Structure formats: structure tokens, C-alpha cells
Short mmCIF file of C-alpha atoms in Angstrom, two decimals:
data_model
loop_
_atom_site.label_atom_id
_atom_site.label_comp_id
_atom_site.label_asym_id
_atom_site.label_seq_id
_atom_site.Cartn_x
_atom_site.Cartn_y
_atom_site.Cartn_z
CA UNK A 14 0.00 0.00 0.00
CA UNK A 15 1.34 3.54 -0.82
CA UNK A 16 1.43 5.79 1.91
CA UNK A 17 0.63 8.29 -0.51
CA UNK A 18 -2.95 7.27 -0.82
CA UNK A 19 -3.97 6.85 2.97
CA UNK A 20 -2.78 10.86 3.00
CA UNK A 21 -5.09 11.56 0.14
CA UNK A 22 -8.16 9.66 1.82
CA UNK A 23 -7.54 11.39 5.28
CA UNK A 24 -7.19 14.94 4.51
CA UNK A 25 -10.60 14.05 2.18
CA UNK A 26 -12.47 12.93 5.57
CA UNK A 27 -10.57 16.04 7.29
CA UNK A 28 -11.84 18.26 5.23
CA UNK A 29 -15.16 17.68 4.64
CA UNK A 30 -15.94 16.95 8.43
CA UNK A 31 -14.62 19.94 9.51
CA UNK A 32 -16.10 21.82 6.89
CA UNK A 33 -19.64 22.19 8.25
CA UNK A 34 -18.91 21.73 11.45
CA UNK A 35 -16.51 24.66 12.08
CA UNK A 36 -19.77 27.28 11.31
CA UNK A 37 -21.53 25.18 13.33
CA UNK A 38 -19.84 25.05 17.18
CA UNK A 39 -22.30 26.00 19.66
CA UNK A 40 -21.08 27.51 22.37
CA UNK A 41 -22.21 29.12 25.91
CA UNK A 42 -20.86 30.45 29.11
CA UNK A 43 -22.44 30.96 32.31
CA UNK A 44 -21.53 33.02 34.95
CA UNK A 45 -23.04 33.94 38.19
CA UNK A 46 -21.91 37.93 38.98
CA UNK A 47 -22.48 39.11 42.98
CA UNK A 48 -23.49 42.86 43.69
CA UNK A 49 -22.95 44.31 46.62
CA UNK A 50 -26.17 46.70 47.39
CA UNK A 51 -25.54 49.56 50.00
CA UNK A 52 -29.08 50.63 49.90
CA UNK A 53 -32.74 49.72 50.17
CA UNK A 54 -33.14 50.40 46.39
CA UNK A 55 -29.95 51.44 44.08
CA UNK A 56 -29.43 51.12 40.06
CA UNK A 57 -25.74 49.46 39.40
CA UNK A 58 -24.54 49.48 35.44
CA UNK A 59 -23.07 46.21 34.71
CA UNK A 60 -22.53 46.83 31.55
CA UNK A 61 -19.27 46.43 31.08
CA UNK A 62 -19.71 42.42 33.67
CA UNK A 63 -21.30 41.50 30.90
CA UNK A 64 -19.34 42.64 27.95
CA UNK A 65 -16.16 41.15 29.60
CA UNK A 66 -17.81 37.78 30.00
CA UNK A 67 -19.02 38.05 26.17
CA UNK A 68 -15.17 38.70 25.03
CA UNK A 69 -14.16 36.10 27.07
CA UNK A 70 -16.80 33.95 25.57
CA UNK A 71 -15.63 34.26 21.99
CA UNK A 72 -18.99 33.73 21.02
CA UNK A 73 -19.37 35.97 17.75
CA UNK A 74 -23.69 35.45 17.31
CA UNK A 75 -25.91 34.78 19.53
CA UNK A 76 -28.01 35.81 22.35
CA UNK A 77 -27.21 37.08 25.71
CA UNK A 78 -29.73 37.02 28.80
CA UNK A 79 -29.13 38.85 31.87
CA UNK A 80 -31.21 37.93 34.71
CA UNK A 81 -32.02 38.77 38.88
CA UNK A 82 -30.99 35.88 40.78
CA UNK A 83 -33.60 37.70 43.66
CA UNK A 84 -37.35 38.13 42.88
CA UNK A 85 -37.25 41.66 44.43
CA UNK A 86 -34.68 42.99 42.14
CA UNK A 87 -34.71 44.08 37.99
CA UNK A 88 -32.24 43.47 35.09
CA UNK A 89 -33.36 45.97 33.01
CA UNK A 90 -31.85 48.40 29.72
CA UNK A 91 -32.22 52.40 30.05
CA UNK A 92 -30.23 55.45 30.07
CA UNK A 93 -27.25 56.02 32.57
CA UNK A 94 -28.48 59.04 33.47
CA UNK A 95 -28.88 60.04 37.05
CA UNK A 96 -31.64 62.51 36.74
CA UNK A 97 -33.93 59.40 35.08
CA UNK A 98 -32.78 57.30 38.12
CA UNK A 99 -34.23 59.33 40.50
CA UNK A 100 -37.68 59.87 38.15
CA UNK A 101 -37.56 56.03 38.76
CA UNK A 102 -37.55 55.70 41.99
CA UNK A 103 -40.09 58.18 42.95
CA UNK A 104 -42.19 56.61 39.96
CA UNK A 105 -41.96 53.02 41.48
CA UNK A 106 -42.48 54.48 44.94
CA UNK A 107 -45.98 56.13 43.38
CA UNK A 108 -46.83 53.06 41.76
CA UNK A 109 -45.80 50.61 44.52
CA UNK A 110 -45.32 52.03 47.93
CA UNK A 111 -43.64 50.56 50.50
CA UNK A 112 -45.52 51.93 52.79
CA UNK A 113 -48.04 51.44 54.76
CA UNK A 114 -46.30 47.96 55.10
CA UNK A 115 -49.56 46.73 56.44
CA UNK A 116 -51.45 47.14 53.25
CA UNK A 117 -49.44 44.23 52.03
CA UNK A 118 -50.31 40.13 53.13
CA UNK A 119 -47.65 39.06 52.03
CA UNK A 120 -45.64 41.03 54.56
CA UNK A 121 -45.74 38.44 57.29
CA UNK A 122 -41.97 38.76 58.98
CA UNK A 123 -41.00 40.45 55.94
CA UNK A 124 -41.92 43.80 54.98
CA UNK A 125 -40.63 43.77 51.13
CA UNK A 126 -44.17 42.90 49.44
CA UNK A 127 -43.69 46.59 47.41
CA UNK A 128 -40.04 45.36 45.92
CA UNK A 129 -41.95 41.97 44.25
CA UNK A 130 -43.96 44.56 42.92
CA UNK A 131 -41.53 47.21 41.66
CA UNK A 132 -39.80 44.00 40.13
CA UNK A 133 -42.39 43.28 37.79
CA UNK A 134 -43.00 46.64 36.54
CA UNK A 135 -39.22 46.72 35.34
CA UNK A 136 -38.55 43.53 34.21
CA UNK A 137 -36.37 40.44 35.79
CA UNK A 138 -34.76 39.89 32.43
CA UNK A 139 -33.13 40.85 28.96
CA UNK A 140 -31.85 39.39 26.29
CA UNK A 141 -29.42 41.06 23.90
CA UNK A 142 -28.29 40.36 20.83
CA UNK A 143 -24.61 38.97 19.86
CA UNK A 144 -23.58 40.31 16.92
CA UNK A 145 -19.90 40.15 15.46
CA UNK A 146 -18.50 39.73 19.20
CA UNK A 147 -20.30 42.67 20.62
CA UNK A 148 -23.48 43.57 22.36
CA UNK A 149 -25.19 44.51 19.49
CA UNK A 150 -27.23 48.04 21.01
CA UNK A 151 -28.46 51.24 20.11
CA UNK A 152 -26.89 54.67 21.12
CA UNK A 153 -27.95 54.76 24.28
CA UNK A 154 -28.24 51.35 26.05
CA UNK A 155 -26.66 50.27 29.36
CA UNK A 156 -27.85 47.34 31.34
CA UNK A 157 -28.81 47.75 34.95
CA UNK A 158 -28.97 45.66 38.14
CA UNK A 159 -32.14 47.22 39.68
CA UNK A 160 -32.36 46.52 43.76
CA UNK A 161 -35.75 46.98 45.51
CA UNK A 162 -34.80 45.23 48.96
CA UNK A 163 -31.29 45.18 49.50
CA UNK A 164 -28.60 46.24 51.91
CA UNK A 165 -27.20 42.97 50.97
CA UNK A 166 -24.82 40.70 48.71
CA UNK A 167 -27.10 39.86 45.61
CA UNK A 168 -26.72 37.59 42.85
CA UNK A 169 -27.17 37.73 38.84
CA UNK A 170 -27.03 35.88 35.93
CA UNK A 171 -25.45 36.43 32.44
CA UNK A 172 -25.82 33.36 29.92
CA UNK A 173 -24.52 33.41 26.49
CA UNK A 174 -25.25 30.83 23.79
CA UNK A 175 -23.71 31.35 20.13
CA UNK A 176 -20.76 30.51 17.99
CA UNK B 21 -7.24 -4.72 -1.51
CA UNK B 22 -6.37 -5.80 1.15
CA UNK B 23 -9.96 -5.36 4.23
CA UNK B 24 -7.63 -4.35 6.91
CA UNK B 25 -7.13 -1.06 4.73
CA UNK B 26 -10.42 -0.25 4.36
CA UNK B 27 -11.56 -0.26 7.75
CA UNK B 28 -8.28 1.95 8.50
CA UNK B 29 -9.38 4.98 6.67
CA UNK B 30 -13.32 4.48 7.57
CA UNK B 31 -12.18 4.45 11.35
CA UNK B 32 -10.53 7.64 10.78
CA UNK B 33 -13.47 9.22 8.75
CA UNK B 34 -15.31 8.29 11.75
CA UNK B 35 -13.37 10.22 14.16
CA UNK B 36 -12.57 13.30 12.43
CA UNK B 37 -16.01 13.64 11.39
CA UNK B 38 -18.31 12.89 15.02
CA UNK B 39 -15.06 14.87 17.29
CA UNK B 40 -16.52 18.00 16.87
CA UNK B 41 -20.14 17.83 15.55
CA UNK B 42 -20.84 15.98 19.22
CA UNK B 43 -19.88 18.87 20.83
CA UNK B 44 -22.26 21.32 18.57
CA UNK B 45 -25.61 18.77 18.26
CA UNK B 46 -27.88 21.55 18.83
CA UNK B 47 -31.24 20.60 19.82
CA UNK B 48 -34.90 22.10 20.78
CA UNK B 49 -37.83 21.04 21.99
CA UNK B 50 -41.26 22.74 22.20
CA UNK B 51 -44.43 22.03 23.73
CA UNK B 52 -47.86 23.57 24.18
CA UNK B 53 -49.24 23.17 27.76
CA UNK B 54 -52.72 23.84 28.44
CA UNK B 55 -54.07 25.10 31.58
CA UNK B 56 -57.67 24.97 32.42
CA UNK B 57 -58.32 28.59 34.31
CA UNK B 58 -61.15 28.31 36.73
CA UNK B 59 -60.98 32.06 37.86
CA UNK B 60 -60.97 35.12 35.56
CA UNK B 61 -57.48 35.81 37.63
CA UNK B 62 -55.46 33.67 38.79
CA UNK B 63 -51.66 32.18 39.63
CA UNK B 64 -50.72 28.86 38.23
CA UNK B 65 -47.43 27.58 39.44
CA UNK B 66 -45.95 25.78 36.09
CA UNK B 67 -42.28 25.03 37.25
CA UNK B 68 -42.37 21.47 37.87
CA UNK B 69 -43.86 21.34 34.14
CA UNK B 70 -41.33 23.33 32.81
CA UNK B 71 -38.61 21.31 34.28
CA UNK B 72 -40.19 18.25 33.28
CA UNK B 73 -40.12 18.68 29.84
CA UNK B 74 -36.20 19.89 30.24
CA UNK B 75 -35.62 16.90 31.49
CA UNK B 76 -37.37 14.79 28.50
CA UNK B 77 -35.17 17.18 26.14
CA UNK B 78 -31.90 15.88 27.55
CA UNK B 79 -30.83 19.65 27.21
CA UNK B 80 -27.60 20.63 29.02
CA UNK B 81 -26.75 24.23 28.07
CA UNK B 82 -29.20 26.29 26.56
CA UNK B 83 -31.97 28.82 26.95
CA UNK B 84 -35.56 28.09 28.17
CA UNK B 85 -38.26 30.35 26.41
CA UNK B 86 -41.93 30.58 28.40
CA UNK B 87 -44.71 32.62 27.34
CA UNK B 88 -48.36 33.10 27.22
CA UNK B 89 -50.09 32.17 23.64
CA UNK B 90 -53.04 34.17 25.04
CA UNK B 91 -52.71 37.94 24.95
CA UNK B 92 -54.65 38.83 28.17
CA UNK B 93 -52.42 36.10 30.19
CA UNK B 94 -48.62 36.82 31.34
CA UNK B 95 -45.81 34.26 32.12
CA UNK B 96 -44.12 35.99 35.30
CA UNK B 97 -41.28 34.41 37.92
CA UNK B 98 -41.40 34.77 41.01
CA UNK B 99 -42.79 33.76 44.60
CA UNK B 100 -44.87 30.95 45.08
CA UNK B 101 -46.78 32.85 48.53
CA UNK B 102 -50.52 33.31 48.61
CA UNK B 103 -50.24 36.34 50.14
CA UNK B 104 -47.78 37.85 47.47
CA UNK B 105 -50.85 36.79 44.91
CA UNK B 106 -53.54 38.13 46.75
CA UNK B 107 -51.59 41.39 46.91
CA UNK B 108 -50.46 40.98 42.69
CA UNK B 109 -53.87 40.55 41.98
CA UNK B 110 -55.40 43.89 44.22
CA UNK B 111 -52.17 45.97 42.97
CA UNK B 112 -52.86 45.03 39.29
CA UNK B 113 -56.64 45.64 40.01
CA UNK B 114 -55.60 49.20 41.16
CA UNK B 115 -53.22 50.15 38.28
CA UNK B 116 -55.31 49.23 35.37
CA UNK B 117 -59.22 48.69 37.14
CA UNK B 118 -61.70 46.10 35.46
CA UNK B 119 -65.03 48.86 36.30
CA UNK B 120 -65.98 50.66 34.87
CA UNK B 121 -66.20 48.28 31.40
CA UNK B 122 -67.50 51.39 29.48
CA UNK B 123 -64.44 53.50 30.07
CA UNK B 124 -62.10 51.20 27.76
CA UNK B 125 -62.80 51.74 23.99
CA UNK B 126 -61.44 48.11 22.90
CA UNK B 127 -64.73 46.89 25.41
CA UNK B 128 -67.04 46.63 22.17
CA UNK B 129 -68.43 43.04 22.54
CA UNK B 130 -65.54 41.66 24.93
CA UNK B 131 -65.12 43.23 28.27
CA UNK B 132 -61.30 42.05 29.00
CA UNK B 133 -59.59 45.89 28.18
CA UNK B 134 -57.96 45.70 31.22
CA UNK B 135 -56.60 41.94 31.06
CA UNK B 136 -54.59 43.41 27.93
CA UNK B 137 -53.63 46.11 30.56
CA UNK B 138 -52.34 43.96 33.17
CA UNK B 139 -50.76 41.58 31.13
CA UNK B 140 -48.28 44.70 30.43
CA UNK B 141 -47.25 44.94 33.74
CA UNK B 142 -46.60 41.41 34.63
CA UNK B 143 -44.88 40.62 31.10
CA UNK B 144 -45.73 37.79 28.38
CA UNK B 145 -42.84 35.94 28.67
CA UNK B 146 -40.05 34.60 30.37
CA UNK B 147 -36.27 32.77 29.16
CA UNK B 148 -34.91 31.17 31.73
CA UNK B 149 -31.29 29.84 31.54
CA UNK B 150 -30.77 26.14 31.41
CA UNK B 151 -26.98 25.00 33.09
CA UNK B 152 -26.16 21.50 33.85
CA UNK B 153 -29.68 20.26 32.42
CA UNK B 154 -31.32 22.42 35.12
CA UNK B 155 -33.41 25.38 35.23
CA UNK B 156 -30.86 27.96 36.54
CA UNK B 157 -32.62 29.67 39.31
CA UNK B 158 -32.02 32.01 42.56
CA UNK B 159 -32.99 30.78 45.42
CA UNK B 160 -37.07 31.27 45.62
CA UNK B 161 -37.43 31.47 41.68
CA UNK B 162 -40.77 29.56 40.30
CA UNK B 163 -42.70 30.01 36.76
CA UNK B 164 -46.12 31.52 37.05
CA UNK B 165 -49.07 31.29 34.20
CA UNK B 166 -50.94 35.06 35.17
CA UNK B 167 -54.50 34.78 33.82
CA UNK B 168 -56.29 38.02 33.94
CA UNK B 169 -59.26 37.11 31.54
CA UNK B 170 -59.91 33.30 32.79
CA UNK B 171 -62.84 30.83 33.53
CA UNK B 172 -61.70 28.51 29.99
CA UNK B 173 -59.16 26.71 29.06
CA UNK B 174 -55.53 27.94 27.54
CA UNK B 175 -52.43 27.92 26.26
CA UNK B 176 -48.75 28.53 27.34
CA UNK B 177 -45.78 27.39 24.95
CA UNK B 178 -42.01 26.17 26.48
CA UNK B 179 -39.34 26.28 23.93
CA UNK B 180 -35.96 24.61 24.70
CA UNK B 181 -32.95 25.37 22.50
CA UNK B 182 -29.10 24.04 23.58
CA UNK B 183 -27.27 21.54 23.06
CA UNK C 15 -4.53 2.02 -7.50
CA UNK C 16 -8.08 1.21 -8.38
CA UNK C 17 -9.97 4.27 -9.01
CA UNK C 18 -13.30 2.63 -7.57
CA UNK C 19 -11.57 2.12 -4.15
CA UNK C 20 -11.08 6.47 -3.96
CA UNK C 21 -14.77 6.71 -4.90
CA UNK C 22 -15.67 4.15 -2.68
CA UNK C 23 -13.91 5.37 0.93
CA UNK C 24 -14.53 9.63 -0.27
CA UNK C 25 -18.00 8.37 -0.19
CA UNK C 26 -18.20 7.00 2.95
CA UNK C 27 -16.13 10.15 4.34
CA UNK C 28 -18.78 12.32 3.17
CA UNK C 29 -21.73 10.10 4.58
CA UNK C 30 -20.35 10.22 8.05
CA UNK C 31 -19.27 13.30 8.04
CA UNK C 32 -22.35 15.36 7.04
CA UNK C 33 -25.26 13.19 8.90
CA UNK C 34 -24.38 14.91 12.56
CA UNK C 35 -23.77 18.38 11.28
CA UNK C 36 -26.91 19.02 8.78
CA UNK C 37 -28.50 18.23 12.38
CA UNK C 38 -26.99 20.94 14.00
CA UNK C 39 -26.14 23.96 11.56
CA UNK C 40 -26.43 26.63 14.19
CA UNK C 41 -27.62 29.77 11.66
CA UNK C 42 -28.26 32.98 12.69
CA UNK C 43 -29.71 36.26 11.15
CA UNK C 44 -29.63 40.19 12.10
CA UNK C 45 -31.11 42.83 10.87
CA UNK C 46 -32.25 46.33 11.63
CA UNK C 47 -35.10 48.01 10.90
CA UNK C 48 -36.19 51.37 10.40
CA UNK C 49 -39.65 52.90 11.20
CA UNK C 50 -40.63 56.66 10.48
CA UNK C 51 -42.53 57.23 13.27
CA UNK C 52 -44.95 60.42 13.20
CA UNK C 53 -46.57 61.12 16.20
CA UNK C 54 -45.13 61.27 19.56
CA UNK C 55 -46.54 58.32 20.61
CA UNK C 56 -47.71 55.75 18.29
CA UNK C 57 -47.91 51.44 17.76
CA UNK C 58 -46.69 50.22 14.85
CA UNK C 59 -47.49 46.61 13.57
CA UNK C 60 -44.04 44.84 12.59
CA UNK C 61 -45.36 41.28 12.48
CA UNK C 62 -45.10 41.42 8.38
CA UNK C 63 -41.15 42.88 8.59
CA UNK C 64 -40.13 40.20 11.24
CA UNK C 65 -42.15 37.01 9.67
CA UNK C 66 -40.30 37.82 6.02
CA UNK C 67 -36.96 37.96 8.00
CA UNK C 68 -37.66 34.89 9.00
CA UNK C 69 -38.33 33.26 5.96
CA UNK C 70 -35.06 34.23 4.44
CA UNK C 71 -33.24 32.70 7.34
CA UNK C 72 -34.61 29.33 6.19
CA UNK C 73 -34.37 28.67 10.14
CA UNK C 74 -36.62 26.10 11.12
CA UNK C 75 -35.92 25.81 14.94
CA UNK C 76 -34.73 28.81 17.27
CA UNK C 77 -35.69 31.79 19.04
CA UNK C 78 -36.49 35.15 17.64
CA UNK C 79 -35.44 38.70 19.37
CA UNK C 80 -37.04 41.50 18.77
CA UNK C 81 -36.04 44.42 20.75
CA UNK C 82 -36.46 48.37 20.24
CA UNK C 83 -32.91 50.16 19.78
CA UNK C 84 -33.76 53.20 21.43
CA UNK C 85 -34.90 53.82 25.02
CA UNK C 86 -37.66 55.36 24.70
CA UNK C 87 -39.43 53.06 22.53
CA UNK C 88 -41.22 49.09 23.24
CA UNK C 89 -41.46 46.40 21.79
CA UNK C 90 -43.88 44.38 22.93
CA UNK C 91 -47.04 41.55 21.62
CA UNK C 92 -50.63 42.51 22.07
CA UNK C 93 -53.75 42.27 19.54
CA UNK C 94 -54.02 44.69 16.45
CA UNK C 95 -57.50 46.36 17.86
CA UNK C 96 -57.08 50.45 17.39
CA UNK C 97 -59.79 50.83 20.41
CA UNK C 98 -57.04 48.84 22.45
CA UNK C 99 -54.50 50.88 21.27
CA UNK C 100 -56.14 53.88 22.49
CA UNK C 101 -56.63 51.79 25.71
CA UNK C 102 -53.16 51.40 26.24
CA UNK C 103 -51.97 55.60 25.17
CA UNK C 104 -54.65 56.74 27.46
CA UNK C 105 -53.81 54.22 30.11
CA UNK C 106 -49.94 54.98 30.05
CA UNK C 107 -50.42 59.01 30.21
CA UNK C 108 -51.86 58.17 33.31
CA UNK C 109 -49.27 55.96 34.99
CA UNK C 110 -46.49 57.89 33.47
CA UNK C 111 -48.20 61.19 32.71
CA UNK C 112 -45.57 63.66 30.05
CA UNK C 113 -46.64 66.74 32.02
CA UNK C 114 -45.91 68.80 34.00
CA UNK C 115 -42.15 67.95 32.34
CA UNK C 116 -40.66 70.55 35.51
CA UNK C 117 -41.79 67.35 37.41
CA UNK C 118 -38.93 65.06 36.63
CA UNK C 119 -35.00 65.42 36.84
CA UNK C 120 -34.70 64.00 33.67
CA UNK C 121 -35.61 67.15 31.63
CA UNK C 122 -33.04 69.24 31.38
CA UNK C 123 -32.63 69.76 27.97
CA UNK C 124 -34.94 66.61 26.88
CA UNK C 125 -38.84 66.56 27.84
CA UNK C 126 -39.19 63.26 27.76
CA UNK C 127 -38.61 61.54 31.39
CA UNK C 128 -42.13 59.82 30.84
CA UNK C 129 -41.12 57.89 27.47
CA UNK C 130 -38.37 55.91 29.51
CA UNK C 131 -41.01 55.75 32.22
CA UNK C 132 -43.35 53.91 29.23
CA UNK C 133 -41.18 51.94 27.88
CA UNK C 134 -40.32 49.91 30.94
CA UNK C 135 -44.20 49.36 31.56
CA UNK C 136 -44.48 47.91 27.76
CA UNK C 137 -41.22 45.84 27.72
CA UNK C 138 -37.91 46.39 25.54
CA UNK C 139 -38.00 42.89 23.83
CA UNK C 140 -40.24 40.14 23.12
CA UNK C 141 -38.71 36.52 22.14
CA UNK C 142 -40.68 34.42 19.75
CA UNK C 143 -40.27 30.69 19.37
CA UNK C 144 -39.36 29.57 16.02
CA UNK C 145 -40.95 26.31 14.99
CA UNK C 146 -41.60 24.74 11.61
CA UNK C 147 -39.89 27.79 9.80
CA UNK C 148 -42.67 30.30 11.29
CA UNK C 149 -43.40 32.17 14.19
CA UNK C 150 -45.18 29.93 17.09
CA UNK C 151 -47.97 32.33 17.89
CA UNK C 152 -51.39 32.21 19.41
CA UNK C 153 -54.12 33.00 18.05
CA UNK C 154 -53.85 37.17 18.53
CA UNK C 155 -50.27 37.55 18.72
CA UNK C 156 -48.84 40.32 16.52
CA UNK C 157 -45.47 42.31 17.54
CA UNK C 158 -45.63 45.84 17.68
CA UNK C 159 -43.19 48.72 17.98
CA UNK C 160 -44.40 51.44 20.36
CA UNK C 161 -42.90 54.85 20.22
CA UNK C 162 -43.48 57.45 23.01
CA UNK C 163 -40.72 60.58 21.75
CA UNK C 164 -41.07 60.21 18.33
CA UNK C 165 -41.53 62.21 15.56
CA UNK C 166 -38.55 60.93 13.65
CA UNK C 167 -36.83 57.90 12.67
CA UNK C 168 -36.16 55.20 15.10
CA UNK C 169 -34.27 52.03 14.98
CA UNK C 170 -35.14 48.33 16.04
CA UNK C 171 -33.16 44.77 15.83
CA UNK C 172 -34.35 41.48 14.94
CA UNK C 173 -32.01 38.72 15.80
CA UNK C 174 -33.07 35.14 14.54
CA UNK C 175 -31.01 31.70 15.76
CA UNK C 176 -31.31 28.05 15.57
CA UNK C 177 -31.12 25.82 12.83
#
């Protein structure tokens, strides 16, 4: 047998396995991200967390969801702007007061009943689009960690599944 | 031609060819759940159905898509405490009230304006990371179907993708 | 060298090689979109723009982001009714009301505090299940863009993935 010929049929196999499969690798990272809240309710930017974890990634496409690990706190996209921070919170305190606590069942030991509430009102989750290795956003976009109850370490996600 | 040679170069075919497509098998799963809604509002805890069906999917890595195929109906996370619900359901009541029917303009045969309201607040949907073929969750995290226009049976779709 | 035996183990190469990856071609599509928006506030039905997106993906499987680019617009999934539509502009100027704009930190410079307000109430994104090449709706789904500072033209993404 030539050796000749067993080269020929291998790089033949090589190449057209590899072929299809090289646009093809799914891939994902996972990474839990801990936030240190100094008050009752704050807005953090994690913007850049999450674009460091999507570098890391090498993941070119694909989508990226940000979640609250807490049901009393928001991941959420706005402006970094503190003026619109503060409209916020006095919005959410409007909408959802915290007080009287006693207007609330569910505070029964705990008194947070109006941060489950602010919570849905800005979201637990987003999901962003990967595109060519970036966060693919408008002008103005920055993710937030939104904290309704805190004082506290607190815990998010950031997933991202792509090639 | 010698047998032995054949089976040489089909062995490596083999291997170049599975290595990395098992890595990349990229799979999904869907399923319509129905819910029978006894209520007109109402809280319907649907993790352990959710997680079932992740389970049947074999799904390691991936993202977990919930939502509501109704449009007066949310799919919402977060605690499972009657309390909480009774005050969701007297908060929602407040911000966007049932009465009085006549003040909505879509009210023109149905009378569910304010379903299509609350369903706004609480959110349509959910995705939910999926790590280690689990549902990746905080610590009191659970998957809610929100029904704000009830008393029939309906529809909630779970959508796997991963590998 | 018999030239059947080349024919015969390329063949076999190929066979192996492409079963497990047509399986798994993770494919992905991204496009923008551009809406003229002429009112301040106004809903625009984009179920048409995203569906024929789809179609030239040739995706079969996946998820489907759609997400406004700008942060004072929604996108969200409700019914096409114009009375509802009203519903929800009336409904909004209440919870979030524009005036008096002196009320909110936000405006200096910009008037238009509420819009972020708005948006957060009507969602940034809504993910869509893709299965069997189309959108895996209910019975009244349809995505719309809402715009609350408008008036001009305004961006939004559609990312498709999955196989």
C-alpha cells in the first residue's frame, strides 16, 4: 500500500468533516456575577460584567440574557443618566409604595411585598443580541442591576449561547 | 485490496467527522401546555412542568423560552406565597381597574380591556437559563401562568434550544 | 490504484461526516429596521417585517429577538384592535403622565422623562419561538413597535437563531 494514498483519503475525511462543522460550534458560558447593594433600592450598570464575560466567551452570534438571581430585584436596559434614576424611583415608589407595610399580606416577617412589585414593573430579564463579538445596542443602552430590597450581597445571571 | 485497509481509513473518517459535531448537536424542543383557568385571575405555578419537559429534552446548556399564547395572560417568575398573589392581583386591580367596562374603547363586545392592561405589567414571557440540564434559578425562583381574563381553558408554549 | 476504491472510501467520508452536522447547523440572522414614526406616541405593527426575516433565514428551529434600539421606545405583543391601542396611550399618560415635564429630573434639555417611564411598563423585547420555519404564535399575537418621543426615525433589531 502507498502511503501516498492513505494521505489523500484522510485529509478528504478532514476536510469535509470539519467543513460544516466549524460554522456550526455551539457555544455558551455561564456566569453567576455578585453585587454588593448599599441601599434599600440602588441602580448598578453592569454593563461592562457583561461585555467582559461576552469577550471572554468568543462567542461571535448569539443571544445574551441577563437575569435577577432575587425576585425583588430588575435586570433591566435604560439610560445612565442620574436625573432618570431618581424619576424612577419616585415613579416606582408612586406606583408601589412601600408603605403602609400593612397594606401588604404578604408582609408576614418580611416587609418587602412593594419590591416583588416594583420588580415586575421593570422587568427580571433581557436578552441582547450577539452580533460580530459585541453587544449589538443602540446609542444609548446600558444594562442595569435594579435593587428593591437590599442592603445585601445579591446575585445575577449572564448566559450566552452562540458561535 | 487488502480489508484491513479499508476499515483503517473508515475508522478515521469516523473520528474526524463525530469529534466535533458531538460537541455542537444543537437541539430544541417545544411544547404547548394547556391550563384549564377556573378564575378570571389567577396564579398557576408551572415550574415542575417546565422542568419536566427539560428533562425529557436531555438539554444541558441552553436557553428556556416561556410565554403566554393568550394575549390577556402573562408568564411571570417569582414567589410561590398566597399572600404575594392576593396582593399581585389587588395591585394590578388598582393600576389598570376592570369597572368601569365602558371606560375602555377596545370593550365593544368583549369586556377584557384591562386583562390586555395587566398583562403589560406582569410581562408575556419569560427565558430562563438552562446550566447542567437544570433550570438555573435564585434561590425562591418559580414560573407563574398570570390569567387576567380566565374561567376557559388555555395555552402557554415552552421552547428549549441548547445543546 | 483502483480508481473505484477512492470513490468508494470519499463516499463513505462524506456520509459520516455530514449526517451529525446538517442536524446541528447553528444559523443565525440580524437585521435592523427602520420605522418613520410620526406622532409622539404611536404602535406600529411589525409582524409582516419580522415574519419575512424569517423566511429568508430558512431557520426552522430557534428563538427570535425583537427588541427596540432606542430607550424610549417598546417592543412588545398585544392584539391589532385600534380601540385597544387607544386603551393602552390613554392608560400609560396616566401611569407615566408627560406633564408637567418641571416634574422630573430627567428634563433638562430633553422633555421626555415619561417615554423611559413607558417603555419599561411595555417591555424592551419580546422573544418568539421559532418552529416549523414560522413564528409559534397564538391565536392574537402580533409584535408591535411602540414609540413614546417620536416624531422621527427610530431604529429596532431582529435577531433570529437556531437551525
Amino acid at each position: 500500500m502507498p502511503a501516498g494514498f492513505v494521505n489523500y483519503t484522510l485529509k478528504l475525511a478532514l476536510e469535509t468533516s470539519n467543513k460544516p462543522c466549524d460554522n456550526t460550534t455551539m457555544k455558551s458560558i455561564t456566569k453567576e456575577l455578585w453585587v454588593n447593594t448599599k441601599k434599600m433600592r440602588e441602580f448598578i450598570n453592569i454593563t461592562g460584567e457583561v461585555e467582559a464575560l461576552l469577550r471572554e466567551s468568543g462567542i461571535q452570534e448569539g443571544l445574551c440574557l441577563v437575569n435577577a438571581m432575587h425576585i425583588t430585584a430588575s435586570v433591566f436596559i435604560n439610560d445612565d443618566e442620574s436625573g432618570l434614576h431618581h424619576d424612577f424611583d419616585v415613579w416606582l415608589e408612586k406606583l408601589a409604595p412601600h408603605e403602609p407595610v400593612s397594606s401588604y399580606r404578604h408582609n408576614t416577617g418580611e416587609i418587602n411585598a412593594d419590591a416583588h412589585l416594583k420588580r415586575q414593573i421593570m422587568g427580571r430579564e433581557v436578552v441582547v443580541a450577539v452580533t460580530g463579538g459585541k453587544l449589538h445596542f443602540g446609542p444609548w443602552e446600558q444594562i442595569f442591576y435594579g435593587e428593591f430590597d437590599g442592603n445585601r450581597r445579591k446575585r445575577l445571571l449572564v448566559k450566552i449561547i452562540g458561535e
